[in-house]
PDB file of C-alpha atoms in Angstrom:
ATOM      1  CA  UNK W   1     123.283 104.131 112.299  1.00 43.00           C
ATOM      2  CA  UNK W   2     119.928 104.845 113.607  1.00 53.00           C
ATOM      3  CA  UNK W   3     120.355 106.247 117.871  1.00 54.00           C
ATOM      4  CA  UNK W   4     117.689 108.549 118.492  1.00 63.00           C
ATOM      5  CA  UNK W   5     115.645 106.812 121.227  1.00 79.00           C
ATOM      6  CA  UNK W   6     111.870 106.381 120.665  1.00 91.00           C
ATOM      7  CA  UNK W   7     108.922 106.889 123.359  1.00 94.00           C
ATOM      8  CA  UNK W   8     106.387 103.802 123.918  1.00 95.00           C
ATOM      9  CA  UNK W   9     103.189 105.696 123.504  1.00 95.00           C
ATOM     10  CA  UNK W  10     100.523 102.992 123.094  1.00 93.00           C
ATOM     11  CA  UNK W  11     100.502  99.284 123.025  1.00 92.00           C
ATOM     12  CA  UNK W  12      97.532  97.372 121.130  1.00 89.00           C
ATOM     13  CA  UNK W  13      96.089  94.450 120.095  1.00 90.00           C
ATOM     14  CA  UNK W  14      98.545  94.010 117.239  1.00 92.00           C
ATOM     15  CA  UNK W  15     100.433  96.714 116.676  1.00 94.00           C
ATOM     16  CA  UNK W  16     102.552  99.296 118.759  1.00 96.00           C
ATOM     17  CA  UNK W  17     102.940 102.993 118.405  1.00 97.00           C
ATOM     18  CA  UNK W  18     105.941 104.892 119.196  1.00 97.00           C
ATOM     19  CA  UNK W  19     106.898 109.134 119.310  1.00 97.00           C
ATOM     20  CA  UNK W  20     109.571 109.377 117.427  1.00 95.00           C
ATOM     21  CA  UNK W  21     110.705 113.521 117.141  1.00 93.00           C
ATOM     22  CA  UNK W  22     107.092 115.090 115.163  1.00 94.00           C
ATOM     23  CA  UNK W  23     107.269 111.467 113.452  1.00 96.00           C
ATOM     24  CA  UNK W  24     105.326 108.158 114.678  1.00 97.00           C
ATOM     25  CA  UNK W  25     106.536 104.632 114.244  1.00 97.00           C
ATOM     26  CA  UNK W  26     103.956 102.133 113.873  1.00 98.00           C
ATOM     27  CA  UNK W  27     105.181  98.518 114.441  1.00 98.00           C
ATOM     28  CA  UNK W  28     103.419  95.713 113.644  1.00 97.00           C
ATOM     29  CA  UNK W  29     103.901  92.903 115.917  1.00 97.00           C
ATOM     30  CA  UNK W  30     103.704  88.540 115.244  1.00 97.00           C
ATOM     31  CA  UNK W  31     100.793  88.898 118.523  1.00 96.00           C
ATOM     32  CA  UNK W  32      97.255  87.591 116.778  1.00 94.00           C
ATOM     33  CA  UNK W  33      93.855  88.883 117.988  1.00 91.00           C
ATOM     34  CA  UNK W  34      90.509  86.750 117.537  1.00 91.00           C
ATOM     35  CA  UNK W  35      86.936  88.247 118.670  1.00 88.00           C
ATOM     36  CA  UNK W  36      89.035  91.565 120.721  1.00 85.00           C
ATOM     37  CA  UNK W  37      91.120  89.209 122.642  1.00 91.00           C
ATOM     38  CA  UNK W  38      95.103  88.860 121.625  1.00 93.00           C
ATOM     39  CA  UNK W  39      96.177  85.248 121.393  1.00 95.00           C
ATOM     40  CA  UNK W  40      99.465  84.167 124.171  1.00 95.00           C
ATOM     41  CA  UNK W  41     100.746  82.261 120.815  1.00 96.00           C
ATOM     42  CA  UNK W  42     102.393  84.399 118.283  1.00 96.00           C
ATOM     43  CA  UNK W  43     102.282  84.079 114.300  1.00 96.00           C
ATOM     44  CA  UNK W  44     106.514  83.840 112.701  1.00 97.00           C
ATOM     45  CA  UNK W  45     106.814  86.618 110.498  1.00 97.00           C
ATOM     46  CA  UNK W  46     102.985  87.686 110.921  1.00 97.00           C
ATOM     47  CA  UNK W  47     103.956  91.927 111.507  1.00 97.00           C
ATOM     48  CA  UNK W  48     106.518  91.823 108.667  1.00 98.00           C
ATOM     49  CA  UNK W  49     103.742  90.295 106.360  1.00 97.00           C
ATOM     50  CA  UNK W  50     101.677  93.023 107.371  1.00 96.00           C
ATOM     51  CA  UNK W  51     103.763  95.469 107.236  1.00 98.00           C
ATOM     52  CA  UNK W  52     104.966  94.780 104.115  1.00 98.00           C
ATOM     53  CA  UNK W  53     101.685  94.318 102.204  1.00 98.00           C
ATOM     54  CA  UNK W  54     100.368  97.658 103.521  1.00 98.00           C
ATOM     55  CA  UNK W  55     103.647  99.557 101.927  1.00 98.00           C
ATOM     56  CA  UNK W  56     102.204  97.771  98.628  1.00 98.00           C
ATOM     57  CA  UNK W  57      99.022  98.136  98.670  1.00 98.00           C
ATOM     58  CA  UNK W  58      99.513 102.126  99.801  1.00 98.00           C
ATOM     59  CA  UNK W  59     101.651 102.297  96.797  1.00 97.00           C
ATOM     60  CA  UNK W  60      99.025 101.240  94.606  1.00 97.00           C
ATOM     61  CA  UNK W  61      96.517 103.320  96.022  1.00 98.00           C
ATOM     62  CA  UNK W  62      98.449 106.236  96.175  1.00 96.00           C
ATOM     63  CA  UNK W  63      96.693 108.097  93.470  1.00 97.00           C
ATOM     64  CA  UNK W  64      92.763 107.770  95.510  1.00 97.00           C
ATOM     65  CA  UNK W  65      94.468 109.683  98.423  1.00 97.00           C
ATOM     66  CA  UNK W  66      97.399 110.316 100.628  1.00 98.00           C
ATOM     67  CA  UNK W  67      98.502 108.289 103.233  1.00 98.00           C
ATOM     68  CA  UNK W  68     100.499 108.555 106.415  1.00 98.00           C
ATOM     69  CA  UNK W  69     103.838 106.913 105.256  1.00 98.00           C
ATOM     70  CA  UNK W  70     106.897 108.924 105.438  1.00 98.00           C
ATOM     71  CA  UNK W  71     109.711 105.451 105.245  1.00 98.00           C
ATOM     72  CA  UNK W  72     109.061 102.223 105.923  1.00 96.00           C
ATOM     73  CA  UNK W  73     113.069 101.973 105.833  1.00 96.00           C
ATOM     74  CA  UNK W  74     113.619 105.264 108.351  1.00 96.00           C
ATOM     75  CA  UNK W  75     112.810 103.352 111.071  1.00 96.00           C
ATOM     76  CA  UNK W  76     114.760 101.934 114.732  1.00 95.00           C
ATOM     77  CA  UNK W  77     117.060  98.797 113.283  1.00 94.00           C
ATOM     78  CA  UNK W  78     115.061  96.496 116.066  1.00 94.00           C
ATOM     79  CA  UNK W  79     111.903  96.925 114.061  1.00 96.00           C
ATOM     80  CA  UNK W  80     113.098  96.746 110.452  1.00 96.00           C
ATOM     81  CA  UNK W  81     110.889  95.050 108.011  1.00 97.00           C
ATOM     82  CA  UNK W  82     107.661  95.344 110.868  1.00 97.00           C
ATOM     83  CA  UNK W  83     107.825  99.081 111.219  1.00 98.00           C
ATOM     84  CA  UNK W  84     106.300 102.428 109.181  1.00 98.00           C
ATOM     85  CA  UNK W  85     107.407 105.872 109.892  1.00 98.00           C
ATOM     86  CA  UNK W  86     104.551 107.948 109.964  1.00 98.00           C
ATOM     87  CA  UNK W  87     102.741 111.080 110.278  1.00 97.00           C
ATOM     88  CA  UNK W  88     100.693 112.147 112.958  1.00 97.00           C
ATOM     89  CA  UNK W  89      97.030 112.358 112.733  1.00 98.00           C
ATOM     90  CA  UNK W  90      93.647 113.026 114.200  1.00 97.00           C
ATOM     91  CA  UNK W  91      92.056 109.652 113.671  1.00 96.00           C
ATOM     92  CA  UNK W  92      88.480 109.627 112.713  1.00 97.00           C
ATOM     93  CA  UNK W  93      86.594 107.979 115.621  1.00 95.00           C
ATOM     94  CA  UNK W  94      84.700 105.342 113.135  1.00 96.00           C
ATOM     95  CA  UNK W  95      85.601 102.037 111.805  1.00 94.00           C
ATOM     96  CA  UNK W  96      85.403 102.177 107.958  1.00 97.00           C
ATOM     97  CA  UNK W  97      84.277  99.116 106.676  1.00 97.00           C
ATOM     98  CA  UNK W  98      83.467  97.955 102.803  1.00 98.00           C
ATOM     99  CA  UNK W  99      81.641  94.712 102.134  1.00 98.00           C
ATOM    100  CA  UNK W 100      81.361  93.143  98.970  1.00 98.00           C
ATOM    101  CA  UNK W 101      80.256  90.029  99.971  1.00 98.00           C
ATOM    102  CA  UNK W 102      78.468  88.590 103.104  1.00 97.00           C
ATOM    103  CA  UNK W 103      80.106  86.844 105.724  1.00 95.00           C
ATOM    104  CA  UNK W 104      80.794  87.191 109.473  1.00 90.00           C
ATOM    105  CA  UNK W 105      79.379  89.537 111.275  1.00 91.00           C
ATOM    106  CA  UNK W 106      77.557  91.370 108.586  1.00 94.00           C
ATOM    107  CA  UNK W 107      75.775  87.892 107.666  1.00 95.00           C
ATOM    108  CA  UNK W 108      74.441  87.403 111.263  1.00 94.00           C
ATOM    109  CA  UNK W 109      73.141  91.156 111.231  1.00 94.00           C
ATOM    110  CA  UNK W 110      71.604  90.391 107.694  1.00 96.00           C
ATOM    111  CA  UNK W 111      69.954  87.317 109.054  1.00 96.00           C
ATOM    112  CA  UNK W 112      68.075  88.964 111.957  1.00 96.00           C
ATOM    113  CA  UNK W 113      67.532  92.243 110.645  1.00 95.00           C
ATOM    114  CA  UNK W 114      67.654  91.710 106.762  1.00 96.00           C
ATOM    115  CA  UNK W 115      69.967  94.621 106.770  1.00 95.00           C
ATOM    116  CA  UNK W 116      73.550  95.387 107.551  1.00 94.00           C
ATOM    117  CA  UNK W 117      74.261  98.732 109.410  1.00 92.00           C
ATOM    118  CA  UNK W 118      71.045 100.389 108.174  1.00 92.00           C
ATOM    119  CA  UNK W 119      71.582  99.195 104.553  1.00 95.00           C
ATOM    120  CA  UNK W 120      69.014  97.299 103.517  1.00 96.00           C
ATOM    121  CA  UNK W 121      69.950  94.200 101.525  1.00 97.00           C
ATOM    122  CA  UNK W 122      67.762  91.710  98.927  1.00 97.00           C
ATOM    123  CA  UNK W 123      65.977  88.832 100.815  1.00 97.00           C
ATOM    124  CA  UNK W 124      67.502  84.991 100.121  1.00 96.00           C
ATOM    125  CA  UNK W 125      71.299  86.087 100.427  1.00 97.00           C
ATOM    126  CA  UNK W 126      73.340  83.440 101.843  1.00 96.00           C
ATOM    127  CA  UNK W 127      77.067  82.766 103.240  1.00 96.00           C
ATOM    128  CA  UNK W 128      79.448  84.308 100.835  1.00 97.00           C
ATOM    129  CA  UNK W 129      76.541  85.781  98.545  1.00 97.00           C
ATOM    130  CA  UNK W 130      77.964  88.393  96.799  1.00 98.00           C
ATOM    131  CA  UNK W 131      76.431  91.423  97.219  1.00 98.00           C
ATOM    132  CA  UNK W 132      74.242  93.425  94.191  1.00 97.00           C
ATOM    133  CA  UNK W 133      77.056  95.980  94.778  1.00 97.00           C
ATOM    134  CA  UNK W 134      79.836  97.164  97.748  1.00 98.00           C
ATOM    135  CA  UNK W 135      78.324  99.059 100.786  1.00 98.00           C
ATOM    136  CA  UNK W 136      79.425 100.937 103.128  1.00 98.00           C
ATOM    137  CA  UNK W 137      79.238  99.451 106.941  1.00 97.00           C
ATOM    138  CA  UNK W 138      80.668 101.432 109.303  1.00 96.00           C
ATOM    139  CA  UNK W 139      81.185 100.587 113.544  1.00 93.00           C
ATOM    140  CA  UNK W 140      82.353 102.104 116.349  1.00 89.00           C
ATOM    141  CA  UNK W 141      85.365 102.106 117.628  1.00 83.00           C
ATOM    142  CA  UNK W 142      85.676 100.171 121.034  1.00 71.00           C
ATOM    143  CA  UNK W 143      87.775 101.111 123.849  1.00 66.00           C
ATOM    144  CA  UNK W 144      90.461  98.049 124.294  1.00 61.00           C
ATOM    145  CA  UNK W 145      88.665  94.748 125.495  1.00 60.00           C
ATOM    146  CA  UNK W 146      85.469  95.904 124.333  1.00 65.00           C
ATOM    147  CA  UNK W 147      84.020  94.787 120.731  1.00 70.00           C
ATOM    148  CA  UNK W 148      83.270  97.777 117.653  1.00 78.00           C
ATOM    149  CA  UNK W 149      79.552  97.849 116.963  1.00 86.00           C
ATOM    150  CA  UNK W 150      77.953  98.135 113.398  1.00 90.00           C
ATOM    151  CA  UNK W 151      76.241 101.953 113.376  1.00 93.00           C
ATOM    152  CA  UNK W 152      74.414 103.334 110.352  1.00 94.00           C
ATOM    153  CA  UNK W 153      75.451 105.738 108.183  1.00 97.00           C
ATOM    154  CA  UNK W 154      73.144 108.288 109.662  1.00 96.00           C
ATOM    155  CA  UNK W 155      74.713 107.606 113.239  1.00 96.00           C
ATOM    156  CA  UNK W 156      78.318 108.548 111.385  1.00 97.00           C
ATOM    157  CA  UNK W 157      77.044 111.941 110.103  1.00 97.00           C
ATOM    158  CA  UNK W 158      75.943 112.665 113.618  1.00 97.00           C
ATOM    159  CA  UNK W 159      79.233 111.865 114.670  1.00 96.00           C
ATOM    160  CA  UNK W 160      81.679 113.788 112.423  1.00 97.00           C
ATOM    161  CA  UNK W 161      78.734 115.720 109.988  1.00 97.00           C
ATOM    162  CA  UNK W 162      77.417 115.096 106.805  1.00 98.00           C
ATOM    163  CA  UNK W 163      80.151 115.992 104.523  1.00 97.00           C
ATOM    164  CA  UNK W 164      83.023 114.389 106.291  1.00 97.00           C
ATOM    165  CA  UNK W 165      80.556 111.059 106.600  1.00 98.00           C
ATOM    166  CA  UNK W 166      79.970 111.184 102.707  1.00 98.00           C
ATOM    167  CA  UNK W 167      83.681 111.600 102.021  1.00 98.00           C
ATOM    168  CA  UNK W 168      84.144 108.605 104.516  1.00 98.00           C
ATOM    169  CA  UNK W 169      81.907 106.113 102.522  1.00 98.00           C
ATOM    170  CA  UNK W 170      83.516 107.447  99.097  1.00 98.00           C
ATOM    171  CA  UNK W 171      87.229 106.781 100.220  1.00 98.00           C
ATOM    172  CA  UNK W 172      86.156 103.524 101.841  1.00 98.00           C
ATOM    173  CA  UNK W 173      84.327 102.008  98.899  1.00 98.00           C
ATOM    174  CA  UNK W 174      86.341 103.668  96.679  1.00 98.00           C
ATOM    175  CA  UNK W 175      89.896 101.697  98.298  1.00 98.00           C
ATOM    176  CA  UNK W 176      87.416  98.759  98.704  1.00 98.00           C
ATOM    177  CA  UNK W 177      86.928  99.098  94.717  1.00 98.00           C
ATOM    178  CA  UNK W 178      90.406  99.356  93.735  1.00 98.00           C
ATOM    179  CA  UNK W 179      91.845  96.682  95.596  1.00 98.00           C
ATOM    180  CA  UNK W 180      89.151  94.278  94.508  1.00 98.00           C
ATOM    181  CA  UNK W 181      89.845  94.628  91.217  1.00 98.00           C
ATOM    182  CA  UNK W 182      93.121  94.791  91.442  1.00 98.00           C
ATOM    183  CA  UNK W 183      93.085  91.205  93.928  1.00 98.00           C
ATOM    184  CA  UNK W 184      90.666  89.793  91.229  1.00 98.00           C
ATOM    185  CA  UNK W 185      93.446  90.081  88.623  1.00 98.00           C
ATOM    186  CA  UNK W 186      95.438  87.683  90.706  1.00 98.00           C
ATOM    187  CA  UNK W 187      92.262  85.125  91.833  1.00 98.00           C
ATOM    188  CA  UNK W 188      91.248  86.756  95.045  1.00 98.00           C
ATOM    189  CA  UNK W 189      88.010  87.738  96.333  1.00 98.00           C
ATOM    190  CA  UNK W 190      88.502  90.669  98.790  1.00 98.00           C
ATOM    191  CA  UNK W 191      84.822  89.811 100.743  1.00 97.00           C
ATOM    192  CA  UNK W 192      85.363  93.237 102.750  1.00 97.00           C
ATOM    193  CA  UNK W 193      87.660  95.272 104.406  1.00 98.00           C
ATOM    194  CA  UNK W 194      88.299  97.957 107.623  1.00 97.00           C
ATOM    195  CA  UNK W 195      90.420 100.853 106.842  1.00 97.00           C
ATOM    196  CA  UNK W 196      91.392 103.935 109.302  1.00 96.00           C
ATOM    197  CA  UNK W 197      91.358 107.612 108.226  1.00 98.00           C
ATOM    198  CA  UNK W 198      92.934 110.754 109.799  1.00 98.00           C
ATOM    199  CA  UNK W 199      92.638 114.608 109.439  1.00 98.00           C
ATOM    200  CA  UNK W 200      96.182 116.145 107.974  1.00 97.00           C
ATOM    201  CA  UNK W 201      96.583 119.156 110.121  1.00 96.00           C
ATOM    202  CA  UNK W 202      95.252 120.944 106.963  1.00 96.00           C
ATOM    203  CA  UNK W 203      91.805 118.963 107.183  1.00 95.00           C
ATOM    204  CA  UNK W 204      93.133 116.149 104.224  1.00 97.00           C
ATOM    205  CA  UNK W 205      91.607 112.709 105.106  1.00 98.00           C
ATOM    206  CA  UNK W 206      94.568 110.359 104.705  1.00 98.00           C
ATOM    207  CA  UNK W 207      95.010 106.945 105.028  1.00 98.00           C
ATOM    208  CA  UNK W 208      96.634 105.555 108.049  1.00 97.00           C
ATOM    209  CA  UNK W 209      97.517 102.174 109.858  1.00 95.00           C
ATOM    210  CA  UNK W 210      96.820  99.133 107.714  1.00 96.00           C
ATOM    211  CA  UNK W 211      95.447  98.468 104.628  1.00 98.00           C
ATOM    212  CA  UNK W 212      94.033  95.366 103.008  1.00 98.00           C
ATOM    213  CA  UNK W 213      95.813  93.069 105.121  1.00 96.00           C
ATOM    214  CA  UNK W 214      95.049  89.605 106.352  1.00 93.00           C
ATOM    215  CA  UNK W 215      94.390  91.068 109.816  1.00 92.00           C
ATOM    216  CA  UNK W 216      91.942  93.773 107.863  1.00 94.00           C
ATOM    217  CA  UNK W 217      90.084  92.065 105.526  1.00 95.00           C
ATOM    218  CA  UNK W 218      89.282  88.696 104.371  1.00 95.00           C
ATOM    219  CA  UNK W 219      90.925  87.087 101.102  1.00 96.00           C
ATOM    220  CA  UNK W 220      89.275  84.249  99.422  1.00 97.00           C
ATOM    221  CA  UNK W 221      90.834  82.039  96.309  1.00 96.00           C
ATOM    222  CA  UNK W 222      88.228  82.878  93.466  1.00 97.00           C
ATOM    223  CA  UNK W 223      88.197  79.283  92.122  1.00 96.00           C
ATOM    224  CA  UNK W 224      87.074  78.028  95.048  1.00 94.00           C
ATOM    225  CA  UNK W 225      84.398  80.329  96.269  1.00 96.00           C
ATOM    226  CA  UNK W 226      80.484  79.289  96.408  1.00 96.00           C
ATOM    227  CA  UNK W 227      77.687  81.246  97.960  1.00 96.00           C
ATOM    228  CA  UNK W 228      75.912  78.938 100.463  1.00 95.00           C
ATOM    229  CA  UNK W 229      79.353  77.704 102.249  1.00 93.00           C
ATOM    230  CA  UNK W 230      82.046  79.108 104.270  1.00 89.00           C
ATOM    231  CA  UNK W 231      85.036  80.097 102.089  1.00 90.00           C
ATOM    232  CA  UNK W 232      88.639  79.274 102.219  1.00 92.00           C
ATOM    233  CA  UNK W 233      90.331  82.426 103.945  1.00 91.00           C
ATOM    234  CA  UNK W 234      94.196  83.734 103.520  1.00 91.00           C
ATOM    235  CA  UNK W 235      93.222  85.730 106.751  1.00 83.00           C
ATOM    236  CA  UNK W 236      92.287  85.698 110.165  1.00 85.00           C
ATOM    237  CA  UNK W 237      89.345  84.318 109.674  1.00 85.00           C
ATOM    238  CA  UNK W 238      91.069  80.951 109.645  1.00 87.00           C
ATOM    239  CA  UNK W 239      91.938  81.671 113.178  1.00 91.00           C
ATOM    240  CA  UNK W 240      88.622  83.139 114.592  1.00 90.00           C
ATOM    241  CA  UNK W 241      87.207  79.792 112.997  1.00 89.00           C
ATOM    242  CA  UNK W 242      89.735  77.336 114.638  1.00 93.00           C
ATOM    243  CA  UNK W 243      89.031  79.266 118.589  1.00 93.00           C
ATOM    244  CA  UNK W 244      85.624  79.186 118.135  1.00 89.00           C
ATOM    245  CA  UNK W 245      85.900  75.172 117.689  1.00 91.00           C
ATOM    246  CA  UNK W 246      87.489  75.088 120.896  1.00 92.00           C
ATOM    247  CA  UNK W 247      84.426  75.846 122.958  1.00 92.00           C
ATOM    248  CA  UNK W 248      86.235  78.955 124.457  1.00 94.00           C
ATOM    249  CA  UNK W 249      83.698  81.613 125.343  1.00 92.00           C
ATOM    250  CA  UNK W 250      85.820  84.619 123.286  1.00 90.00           C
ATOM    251  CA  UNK W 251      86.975  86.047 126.669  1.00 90.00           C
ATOM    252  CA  UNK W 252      90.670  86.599 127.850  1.00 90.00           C
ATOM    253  CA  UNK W 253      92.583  84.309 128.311  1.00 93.00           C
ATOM    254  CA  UNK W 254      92.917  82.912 124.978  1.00 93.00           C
ATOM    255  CA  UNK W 255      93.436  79.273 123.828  1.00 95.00           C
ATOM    256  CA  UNK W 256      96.950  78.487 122.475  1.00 95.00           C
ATOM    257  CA  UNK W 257      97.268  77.918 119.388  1.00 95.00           C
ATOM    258  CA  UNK W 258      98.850  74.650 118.743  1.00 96.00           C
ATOM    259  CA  UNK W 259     102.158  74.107 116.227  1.00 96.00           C
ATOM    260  CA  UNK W 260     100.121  73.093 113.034  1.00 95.00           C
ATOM    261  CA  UNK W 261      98.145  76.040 113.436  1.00 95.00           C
ATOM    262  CA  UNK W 262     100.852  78.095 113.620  1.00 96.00           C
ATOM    263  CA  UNK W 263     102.335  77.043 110.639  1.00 96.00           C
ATOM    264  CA  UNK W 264      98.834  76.494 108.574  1.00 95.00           C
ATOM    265  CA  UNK W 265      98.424  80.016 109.896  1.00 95.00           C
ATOM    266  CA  UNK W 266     101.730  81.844 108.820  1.00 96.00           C
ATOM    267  CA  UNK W 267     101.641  79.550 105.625  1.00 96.00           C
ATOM    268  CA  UNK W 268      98.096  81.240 104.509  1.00 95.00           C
ATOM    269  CA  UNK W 269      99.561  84.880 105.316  1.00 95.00           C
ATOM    270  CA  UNK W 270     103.007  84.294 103.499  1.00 97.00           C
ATOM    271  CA  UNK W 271     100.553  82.735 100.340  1.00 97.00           C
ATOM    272  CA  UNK W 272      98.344  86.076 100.185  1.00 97.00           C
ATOM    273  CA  UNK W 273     101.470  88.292 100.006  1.00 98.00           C
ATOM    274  CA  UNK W 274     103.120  86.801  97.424  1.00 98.00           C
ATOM    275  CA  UNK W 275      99.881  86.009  95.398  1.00 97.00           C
ATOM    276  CA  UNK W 276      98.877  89.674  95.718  1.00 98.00           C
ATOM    277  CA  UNK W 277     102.479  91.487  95.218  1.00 98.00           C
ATOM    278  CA  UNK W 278     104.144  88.548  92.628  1.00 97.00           C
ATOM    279  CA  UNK W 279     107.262  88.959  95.216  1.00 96.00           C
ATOM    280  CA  UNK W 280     108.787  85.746  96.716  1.00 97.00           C
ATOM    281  CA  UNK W 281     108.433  86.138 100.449  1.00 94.00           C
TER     282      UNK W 281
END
């Protein structure tokens, strides 16, 4: 039976981090964030889901580069199913992002600038275009209540240098890559994705937190989807949709989210799991 007591090091938006010994446990929670601001109305199941996925999808990236998991059984018997054990690491301070396609907030960059974070892009894109090939977008990373930033790619190698930037963009498209084609397979679009990378005490980049997760990415059925409209999402975009209806000015407080929502919500999360893995959740 698992005793050893576990230290509270850092609450976030989602997820909450834990000392555990040299080990971490990351536990994701059912809490659901829209535009930085975590929702008072939580999601059933949402951190399992998450959890879960990411133990998948790490699996089947396992041979592109090492990640941070040591168990995602090992863990405190209040957070089993919603918890990794995990590795310490220096996290890179930049938000790797991969877009295929172009949506949210890389679409409203394109249309002002004709670019998205110093990549130039063809002229007469629309919603959902797909894009002549993935790019790399990476953003800052925003100190709680504050919102990441797109940067370009030259801002990044001023940040951690040149080769650790390049490295970056390769891991990022390349997990992009592989779990596109691996989603397709099943009928999903993957229209981007955020992943986080930390330095191995050796200088290794691994992959840590989440990966290509509802709350990370955005999942679209591939027999629906049609450049020039907004497309179906298995993701949070659902949510960040339904606020924005409200009128609320994307500042805490929150709205809460009523019961349909709730269960429209968990419903599209449980779907993307089980299309993705071929598990019954």
């Amino acid at each position: 039976m698992y005793l050893a007591p576990v230290e509270l090091l850092h609450s976030g938006k989602v997820r909450d981090l834990y000392a555990d010994g040299d080990d971490l446990i990351l536990v994701a929670s059912d809490r659901v964030s829209v535009y930085d601001v975590i929702l008072p109305t939580p999601i059933p199941d949402k951190g399992r889901i998450l959890t879960q996925l990411s133990v998948w999808w790490f699996d089947q990236l396992g041979d592109l580069l090492p990640n941070h998991v040591i168990s995602a059984t090992d863990v405190p018997p209040e957070f089993a199913g919603r918890a990794i054990r995990c590795r310490r690491l220096q996290m890179v301070p930049v938000e790797c992002v991969a877009r295929g396609y172009l949506t949210g907030g890389g679409l409203t960059e394109y249309r002002a600038t004709g670019s998205v974070s110093g990549v130039s892009l063809p002229a007469g894109l629309d919603e959902a275009s797909r894009l002549p090939e993935p790019i790399f977008t990476p953003s800052t990373k925003a100190p709680a209540g504050q919102h990441d930033e797109p940067i370009s790619f030259s801002a990044v190698v001023e940040t951690v240098g040149a080769e650790t930037a390049e490295r970056l963009r390769e891991i990022t498209l390349g997990v992009y890559e592989r779990g596109a084609t691996l989603a397709a397979e099943r009928g999903i679009i993957i229209a981007d994705t955020k992943i986080e990378l930390g330095w191995a005490p050796d200088g290794t980049l691994v992959l840590a937190d989440e990966v290509l997760t509802p709350d990370s990415s955005r999942f679209w059925p591939a027999d629906s989807w049609q450049p020039g409209r907004p497309a179906f999402s298995f993701d949070k975009q659902f949510v960040r949709d339904w606020a924005a209806g409200t009128g609320w000015d994307k500042r805490a407080p929150g709205p809460e989210l009523p019961d349909d929502m709730v269960e429209r919500t968990r419903a599209r999360y449980v779907e993307i799991y089980e299309r993705l893995t071929g598990k019954p959740w």
